[in-house]
PDB file of C-alpha atoms in Angstrom:
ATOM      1  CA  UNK A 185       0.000   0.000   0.000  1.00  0.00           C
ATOM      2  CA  UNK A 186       0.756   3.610  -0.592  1.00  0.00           C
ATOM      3  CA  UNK A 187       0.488   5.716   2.320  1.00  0.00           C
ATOM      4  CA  UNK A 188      -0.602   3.668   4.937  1.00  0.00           C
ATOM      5  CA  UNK A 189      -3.461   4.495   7.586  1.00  0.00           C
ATOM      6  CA  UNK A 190      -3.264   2.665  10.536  1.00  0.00           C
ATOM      7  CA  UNK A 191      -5.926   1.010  12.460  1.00  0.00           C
ATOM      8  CA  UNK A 192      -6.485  -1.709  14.978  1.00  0.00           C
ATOM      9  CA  UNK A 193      -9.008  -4.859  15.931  1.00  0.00           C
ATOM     10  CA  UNK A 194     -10.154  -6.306  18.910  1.00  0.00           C
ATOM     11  CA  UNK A 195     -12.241  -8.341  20.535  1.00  0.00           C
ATOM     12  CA  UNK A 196     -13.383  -6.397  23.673  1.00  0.00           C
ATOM     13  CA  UNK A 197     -15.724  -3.820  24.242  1.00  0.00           C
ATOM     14  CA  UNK A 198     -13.557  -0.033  24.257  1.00  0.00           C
ATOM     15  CA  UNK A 199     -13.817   2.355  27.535  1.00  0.00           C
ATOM     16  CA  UNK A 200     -13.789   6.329  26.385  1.00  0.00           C
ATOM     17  CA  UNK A 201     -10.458   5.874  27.697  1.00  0.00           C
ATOM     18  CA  UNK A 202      -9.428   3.498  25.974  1.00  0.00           C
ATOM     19  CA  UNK A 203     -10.209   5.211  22.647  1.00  0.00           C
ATOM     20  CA  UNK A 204      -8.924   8.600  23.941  1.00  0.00           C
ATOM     21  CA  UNK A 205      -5.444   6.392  24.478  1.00  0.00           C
ATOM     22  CA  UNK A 206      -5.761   3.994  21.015  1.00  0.00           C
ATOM     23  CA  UNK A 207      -6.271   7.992  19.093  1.00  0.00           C
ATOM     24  CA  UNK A 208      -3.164   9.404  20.514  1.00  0.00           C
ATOM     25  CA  UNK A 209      -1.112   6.400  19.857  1.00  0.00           C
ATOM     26  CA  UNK A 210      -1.867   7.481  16.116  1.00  0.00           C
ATOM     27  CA  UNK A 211      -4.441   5.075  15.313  1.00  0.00           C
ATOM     28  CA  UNK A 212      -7.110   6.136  13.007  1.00  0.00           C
ATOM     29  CA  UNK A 213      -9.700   3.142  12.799  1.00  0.00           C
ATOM     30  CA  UNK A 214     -10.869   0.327  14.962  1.00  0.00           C
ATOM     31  CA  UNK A 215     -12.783  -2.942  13.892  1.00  0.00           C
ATOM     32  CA  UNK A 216     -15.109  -4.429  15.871  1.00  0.00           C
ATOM     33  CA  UNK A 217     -17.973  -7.399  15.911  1.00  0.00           C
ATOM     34  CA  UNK A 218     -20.961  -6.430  14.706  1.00  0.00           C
ATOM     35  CA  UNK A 219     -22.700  -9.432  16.544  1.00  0.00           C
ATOM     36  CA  UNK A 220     -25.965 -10.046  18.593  1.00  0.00           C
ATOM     37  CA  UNK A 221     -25.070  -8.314  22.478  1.00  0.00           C
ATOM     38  CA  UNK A 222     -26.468 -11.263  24.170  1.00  0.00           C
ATOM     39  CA  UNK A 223     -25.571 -15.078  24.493  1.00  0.00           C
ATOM     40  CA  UNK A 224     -22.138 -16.328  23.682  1.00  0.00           C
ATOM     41  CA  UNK A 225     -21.474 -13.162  21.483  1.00  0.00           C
ATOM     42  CA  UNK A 226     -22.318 -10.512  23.902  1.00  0.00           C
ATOM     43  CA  UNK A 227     -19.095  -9.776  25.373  1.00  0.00           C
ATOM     44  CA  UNK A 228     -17.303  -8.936  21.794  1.00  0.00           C
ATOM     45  CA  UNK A 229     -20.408  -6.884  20.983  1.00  0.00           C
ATOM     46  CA  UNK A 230     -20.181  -3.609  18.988  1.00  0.00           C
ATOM     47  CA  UNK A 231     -22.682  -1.044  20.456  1.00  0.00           C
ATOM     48  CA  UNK A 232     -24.228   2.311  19.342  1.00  0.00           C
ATOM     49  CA  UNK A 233     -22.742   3.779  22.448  1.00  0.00           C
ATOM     50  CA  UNK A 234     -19.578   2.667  21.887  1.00  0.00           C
ATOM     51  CA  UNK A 235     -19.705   3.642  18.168  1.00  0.00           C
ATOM     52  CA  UNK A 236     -20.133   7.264  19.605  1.00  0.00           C
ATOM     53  CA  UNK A 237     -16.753   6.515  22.061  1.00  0.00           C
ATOM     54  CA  UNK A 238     -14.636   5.685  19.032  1.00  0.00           C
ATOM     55  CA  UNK A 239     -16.421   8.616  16.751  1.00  0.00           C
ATOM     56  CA  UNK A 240     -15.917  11.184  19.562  1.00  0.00           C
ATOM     57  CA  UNK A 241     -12.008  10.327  19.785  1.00  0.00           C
ATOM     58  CA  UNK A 242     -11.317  10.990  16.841  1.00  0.00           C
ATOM     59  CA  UNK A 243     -11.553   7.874  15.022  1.00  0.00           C
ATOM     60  CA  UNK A 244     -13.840   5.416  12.519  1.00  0.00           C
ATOM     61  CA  UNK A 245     -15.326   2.205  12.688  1.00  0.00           C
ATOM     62  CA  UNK A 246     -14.828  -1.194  10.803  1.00  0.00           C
ATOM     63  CA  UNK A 247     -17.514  -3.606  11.077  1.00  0.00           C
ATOM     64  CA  UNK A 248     -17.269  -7.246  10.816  1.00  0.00           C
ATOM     65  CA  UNK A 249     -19.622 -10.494  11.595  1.00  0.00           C
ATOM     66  CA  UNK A 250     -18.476 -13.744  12.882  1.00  0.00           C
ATOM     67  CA  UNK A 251     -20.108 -15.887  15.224  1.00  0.00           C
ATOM     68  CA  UNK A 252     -17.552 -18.822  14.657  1.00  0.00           C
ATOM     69  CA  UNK A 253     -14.334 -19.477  12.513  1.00  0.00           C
ATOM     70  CA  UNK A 254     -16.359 -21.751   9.910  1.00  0.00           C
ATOM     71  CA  UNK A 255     -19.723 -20.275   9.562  1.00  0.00           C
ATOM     72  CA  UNK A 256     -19.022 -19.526   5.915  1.00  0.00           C
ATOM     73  CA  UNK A 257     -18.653 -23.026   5.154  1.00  0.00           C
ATOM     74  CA  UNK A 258     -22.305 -24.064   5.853  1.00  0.00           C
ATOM     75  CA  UNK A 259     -23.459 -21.903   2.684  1.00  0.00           C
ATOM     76  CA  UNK A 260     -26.199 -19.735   1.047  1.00  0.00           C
ATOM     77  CA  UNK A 261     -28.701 -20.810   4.191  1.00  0.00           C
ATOM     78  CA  UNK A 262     -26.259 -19.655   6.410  1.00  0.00           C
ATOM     79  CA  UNK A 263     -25.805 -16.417   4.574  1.00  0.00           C
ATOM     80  CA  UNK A 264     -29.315 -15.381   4.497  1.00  0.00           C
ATOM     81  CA  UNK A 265     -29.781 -15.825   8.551  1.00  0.00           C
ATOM     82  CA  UNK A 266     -26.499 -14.144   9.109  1.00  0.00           C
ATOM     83  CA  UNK A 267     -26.966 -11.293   6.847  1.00  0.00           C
ATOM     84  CA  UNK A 268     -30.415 -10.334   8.126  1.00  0.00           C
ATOM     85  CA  UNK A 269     -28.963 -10.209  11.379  1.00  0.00           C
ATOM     86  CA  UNK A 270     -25.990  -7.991  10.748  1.00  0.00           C
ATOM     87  CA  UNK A 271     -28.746  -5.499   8.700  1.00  0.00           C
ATOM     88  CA  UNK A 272     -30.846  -5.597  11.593  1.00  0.00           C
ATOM     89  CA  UNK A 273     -27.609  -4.619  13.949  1.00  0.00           C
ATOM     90  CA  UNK A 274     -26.010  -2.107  11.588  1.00  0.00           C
ATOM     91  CA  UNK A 275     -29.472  -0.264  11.605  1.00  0.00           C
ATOM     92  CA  UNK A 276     -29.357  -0.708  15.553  1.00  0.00           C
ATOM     93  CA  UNK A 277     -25.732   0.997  15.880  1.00  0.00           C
ATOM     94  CA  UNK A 278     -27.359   3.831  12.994  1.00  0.00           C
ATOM     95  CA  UNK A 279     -24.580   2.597  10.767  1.00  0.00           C
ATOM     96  CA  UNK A 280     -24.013   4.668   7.314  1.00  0.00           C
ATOM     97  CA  UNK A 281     -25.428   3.454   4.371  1.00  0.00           C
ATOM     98  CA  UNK A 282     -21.854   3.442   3.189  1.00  0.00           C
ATOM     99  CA  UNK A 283     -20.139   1.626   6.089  1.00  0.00           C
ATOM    100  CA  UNK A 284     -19.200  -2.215   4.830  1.00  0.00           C
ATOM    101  CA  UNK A 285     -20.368  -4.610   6.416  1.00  0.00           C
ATOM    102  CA  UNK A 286     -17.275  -7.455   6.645  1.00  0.00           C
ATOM    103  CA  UNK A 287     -18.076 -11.603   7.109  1.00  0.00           C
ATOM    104  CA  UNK A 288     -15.195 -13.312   8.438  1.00  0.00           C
ATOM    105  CA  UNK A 289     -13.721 -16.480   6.767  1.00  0.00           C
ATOM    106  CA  UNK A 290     -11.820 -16.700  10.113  1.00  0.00           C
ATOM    107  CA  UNK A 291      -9.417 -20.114   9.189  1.00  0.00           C
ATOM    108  CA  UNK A 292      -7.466 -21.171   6.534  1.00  0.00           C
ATOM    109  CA  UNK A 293     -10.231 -21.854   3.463  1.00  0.00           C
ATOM    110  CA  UNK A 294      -8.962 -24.521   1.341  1.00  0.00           C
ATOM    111  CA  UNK A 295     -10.088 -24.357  -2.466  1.00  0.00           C
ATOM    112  CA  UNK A 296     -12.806 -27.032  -1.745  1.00  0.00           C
ATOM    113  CA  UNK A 297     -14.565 -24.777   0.661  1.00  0.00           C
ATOM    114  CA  UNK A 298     -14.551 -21.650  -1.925  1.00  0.00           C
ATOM    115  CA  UNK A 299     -18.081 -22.602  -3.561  1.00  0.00           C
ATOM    116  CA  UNK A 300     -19.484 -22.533   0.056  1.00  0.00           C
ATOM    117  CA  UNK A 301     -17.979 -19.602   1.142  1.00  0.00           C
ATOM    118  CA  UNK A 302     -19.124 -17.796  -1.930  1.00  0.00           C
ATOM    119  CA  UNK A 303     -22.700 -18.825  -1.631  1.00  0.00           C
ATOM    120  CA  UNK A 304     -22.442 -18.205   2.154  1.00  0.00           C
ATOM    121  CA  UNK A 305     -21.158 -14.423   0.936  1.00  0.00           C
ATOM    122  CA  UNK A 306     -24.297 -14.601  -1.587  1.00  0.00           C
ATOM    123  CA  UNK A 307     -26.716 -14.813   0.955  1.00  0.00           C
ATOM    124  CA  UNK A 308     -25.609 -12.493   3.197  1.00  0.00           C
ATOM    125  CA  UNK A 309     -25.392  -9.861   0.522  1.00  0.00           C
ATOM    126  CA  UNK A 310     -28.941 -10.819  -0.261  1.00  0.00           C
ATOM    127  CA  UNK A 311     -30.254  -9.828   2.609  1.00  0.00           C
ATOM    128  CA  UNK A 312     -27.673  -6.615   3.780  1.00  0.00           C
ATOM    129  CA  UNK A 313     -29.886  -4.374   1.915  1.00  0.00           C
ATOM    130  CA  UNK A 314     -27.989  -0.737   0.990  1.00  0.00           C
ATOM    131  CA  UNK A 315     -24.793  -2.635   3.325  1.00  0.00           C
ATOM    132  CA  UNK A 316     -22.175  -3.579   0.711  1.00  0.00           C
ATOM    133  CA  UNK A 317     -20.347  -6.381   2.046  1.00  0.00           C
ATOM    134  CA  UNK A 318     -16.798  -7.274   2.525  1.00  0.00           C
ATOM    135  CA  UNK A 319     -15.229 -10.868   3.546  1.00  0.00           C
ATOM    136  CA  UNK A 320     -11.703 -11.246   5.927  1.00  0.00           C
ATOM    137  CA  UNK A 321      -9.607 -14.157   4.776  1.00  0.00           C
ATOM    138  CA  UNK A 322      -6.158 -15.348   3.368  1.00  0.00           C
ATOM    139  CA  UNK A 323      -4.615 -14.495   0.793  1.00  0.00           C
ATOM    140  CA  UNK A 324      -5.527 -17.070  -1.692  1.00  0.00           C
ATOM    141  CA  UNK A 325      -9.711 -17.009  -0.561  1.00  0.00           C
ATOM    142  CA  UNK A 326      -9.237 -12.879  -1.401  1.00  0.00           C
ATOM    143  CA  UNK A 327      -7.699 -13.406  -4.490  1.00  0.00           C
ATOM    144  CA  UNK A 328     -10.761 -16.036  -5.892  1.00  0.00           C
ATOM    145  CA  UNK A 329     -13.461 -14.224  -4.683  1.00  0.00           C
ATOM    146  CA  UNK A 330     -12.026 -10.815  -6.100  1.00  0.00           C
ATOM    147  CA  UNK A 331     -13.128 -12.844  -9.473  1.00  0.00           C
ATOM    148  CA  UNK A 332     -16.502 -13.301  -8.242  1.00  0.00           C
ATOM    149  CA  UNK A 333     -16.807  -9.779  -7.891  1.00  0.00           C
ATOM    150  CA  UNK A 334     -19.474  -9.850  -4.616  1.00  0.00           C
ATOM    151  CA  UNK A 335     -17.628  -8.159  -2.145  1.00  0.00           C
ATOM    152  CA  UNK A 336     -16.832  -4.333  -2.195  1.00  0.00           C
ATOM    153  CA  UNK A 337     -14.127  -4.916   0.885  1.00  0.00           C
ATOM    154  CA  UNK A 338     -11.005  -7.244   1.019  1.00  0.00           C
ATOM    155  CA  UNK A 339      -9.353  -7.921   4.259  1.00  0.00           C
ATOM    156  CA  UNK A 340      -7.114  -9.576   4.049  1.00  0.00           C
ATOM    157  CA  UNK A 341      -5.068 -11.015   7.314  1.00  0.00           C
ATOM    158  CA  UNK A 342      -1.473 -12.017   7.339  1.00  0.00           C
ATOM    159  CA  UNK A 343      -2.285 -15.560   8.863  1.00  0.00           C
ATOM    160  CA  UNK A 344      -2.806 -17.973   5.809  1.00  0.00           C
ATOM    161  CA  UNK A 345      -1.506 -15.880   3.541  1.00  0.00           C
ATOM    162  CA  UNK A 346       2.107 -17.498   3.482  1.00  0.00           C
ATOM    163  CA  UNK A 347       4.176 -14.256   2.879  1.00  0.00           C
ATOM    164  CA  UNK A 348       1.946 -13.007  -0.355  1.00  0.00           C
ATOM    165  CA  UNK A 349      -0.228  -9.815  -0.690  1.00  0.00           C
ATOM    166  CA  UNK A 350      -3.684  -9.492  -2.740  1.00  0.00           C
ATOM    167  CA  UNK A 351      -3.420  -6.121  -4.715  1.00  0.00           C
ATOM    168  CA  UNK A 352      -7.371  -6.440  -4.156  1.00  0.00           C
ATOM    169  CA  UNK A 353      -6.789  -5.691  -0.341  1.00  0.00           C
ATOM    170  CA  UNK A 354      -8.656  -2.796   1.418  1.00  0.00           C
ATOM    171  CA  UNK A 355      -7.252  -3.388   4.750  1.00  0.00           C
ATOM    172  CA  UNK A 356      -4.655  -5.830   5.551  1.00  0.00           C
ATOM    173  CA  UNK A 357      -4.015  -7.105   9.193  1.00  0.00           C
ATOM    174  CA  UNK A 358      -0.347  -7.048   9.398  1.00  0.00           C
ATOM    175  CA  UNK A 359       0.001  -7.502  13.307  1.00  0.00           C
ATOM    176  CA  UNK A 360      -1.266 -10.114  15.267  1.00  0.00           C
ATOM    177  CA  UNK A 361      -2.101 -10.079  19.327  1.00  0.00           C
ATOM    178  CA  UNK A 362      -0.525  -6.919  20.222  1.00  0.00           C
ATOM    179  CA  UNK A 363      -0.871  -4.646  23.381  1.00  0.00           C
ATOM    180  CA  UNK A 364      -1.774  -0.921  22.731  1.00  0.00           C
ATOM    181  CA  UNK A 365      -2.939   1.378  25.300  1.00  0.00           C
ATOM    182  CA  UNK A 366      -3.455  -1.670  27.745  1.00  0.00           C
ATOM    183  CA  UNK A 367      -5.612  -3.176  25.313  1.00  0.00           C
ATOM    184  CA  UNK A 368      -4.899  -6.411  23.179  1.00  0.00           C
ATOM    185  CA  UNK A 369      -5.117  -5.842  19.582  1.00  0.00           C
ATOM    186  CA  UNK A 370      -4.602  -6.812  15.897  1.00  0.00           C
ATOM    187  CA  UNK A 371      -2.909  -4.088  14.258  1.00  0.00           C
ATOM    188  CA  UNK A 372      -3.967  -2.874  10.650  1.00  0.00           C
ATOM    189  CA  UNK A 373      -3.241  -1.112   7.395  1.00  0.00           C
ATOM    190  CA  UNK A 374      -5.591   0.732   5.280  1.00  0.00           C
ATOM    191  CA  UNK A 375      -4.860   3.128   2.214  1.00  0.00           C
ATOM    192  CA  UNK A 376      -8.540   4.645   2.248  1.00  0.00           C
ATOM    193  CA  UNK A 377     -11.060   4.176   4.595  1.00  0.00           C
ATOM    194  CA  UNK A 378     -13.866   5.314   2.174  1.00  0.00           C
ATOM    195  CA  UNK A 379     -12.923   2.542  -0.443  1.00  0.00           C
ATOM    196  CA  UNK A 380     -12.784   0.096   2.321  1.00  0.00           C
ATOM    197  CA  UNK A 381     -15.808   1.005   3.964  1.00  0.00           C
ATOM    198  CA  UNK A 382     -14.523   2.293   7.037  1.00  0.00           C
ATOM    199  CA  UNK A 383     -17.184   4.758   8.716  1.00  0.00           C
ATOM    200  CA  UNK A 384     -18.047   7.019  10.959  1.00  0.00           C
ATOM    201  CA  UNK A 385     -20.893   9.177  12.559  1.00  0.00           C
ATOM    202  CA  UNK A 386     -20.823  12.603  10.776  1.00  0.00           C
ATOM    203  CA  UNK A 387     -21.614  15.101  13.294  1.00  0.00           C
ATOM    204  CA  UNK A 388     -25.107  16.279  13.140  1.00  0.00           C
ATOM    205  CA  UNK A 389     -26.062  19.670  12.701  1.00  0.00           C
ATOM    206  CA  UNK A 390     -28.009  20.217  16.194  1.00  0.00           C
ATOM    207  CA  UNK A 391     -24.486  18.602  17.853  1.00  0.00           C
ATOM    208  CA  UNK A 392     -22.324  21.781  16.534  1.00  0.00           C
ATOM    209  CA  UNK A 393     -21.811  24.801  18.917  1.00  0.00           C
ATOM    210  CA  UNK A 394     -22.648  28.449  17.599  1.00  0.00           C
ATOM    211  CA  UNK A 395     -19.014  29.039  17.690  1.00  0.00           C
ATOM    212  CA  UNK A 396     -18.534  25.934  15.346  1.00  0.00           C
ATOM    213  CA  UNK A 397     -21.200  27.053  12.986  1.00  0.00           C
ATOM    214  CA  UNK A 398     -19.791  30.692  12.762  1.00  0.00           C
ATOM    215  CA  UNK A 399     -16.968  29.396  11.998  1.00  0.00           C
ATOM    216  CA  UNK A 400     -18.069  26.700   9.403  1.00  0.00           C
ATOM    217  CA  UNK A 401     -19.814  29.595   7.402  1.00  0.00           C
ATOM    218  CA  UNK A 402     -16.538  31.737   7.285  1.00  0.00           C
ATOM    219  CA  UNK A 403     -14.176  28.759   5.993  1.00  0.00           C
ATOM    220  CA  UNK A 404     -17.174  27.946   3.462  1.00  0.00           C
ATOM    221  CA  UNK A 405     -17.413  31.886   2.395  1.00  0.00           C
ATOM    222  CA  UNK A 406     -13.949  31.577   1.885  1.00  0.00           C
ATOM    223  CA  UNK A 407     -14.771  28.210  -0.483  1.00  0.00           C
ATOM    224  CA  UNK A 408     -11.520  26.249   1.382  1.00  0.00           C
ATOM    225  CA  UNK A 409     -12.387  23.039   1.720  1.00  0.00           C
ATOM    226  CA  UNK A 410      -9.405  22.202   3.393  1.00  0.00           C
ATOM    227  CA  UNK A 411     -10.501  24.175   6.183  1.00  0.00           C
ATOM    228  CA  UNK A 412     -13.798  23.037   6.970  1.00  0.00           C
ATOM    229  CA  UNK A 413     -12.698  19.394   7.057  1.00  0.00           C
ATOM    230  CA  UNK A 414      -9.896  20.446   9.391  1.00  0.00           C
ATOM    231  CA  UNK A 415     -12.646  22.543  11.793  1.00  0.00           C
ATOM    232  CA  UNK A 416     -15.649  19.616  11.726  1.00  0.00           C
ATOM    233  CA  UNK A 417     -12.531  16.835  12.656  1.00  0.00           C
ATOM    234  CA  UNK A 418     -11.253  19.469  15.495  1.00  0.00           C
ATOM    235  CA  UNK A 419     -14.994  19.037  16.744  1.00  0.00           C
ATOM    236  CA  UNK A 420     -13.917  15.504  17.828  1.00  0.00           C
ATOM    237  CA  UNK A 421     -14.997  13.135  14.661  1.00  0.00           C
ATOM    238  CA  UNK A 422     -13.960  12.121  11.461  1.00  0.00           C
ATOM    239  CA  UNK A 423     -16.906  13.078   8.940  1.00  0.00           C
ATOM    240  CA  UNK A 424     -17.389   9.915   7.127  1.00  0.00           C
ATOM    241  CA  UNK A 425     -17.931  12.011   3.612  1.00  0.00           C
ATOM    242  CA  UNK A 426     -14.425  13.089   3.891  1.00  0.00           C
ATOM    243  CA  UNK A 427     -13.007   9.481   5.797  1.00  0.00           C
ATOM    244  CA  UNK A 428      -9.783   8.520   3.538  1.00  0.00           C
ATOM    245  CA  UNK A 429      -6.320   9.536   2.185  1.00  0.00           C
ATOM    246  CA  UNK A 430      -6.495  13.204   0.255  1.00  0.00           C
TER     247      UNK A 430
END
């Protein structure tokens, strides 16, 4: 990749802390599981409120779904009950129409498994409604289904990858099992974060103060661009519109 964003993944629910302390180590993204917060997946749960923590820091938001490492294998059936659930959760969490929603192929996919794992992808994307969808595998799974042309995101993980990168990659987990911040993560590499899907809350209109709005009209009267983007960010988010490398 070109100029490389960083971000990071994890399994654990972030404090405001925490995200205050993963922003000022330089990281500019965080995934997270866009599961059901109850049963066996509660405790990895994304939430709307902790959305807002990573937003307010300064950051944006990947999402991915996984409920177990082979899911993906058991098909198009599989695809349709997982991807109404991950619909009904983005539009919980007030997820952006053009946030991606990932589906983890979380072991190493063997070629015999790909025509599963592509109707499993199917299915979810039939039922994601305006939520393009993205998958997270090796190197080799990226590089077949980039053929197939489903998936608008490709990340792509350094396990089962054996050494090789997919120019088709959006975000590539280069790190494994890391400690940032006092918090255990998988660190990542993203060249835009519009392209792959990476959002965040824009900042709504009633949320701005009237010195914020003052000075939105001056940088706009003065038709920089630049400068707006620099004020609505110094408000403490990342407008999604803008989310990316310039």
């Amino acid at each position: 990749m070109g100029n490389k964003i960083l971000g990071v993944d994890c399994g654990v629910k972030l404090t405001a802390q925490n995200c205050k302390d993963l922003a000022a180590a330089g990281y500019a993204f965080v995934g997270r599981y866009l599961v059901p917060n109850s049963g066996t997946t509660a405790w990895k749960a994304l939430t709307k409120e902790e959305c807002q923590r990573i937003t307010a820091a300064g950051m944006s938001i990947l999402t991915v779904w996984e409920l177990s490492e082979t899911r993906p294998k058991k098909g198009y059936a599989a695809g349709l009950e997982d991807g109404a659930k991950a619909y009904d959760l983005a539009k919980q969490i007030e997820m952006p129409t053009d946030g991606i929603i990932y589906f983890a192929v979380d072991y190493d996919a063997q070629p015999s498994d790909y025509e599963s794992i592509f109707a499993y992808l199917k299915g979810a994307r039939d039922e994601t409604g305006p939520y393009e969808i993205g998958v997270y595998g090796g190197y080799s799974l990226i590089e077949w289904l980039k053929m197939k042309n489903l998936c608008r995101g490709y990340w792509q993980t350094l396990a089962w990858s054996y050494g090789k990168l997919s120019h088709a990659r959006t975000v590539y987990q280069a790190v494994a099992q890391t400690n940032i911040a006092g918090v255990s993560v998988d660190i990542n590499e993203c060249e835009n974060l519009t392209t792959a899907g990476i959002w965040a809350y824009m900042k709504g209109e009633s949320d701005l103060t009237k010195t914020e709005v003052i000075e939105l009209i001056e940088a706009a009267q003065k038709e920089t661009l630049g400068e707006i983007k620099t004020l609505l960010r110094g408000s403490g988010t990342t407008p999604n519109l803008w989310a990316g490398n310039e």
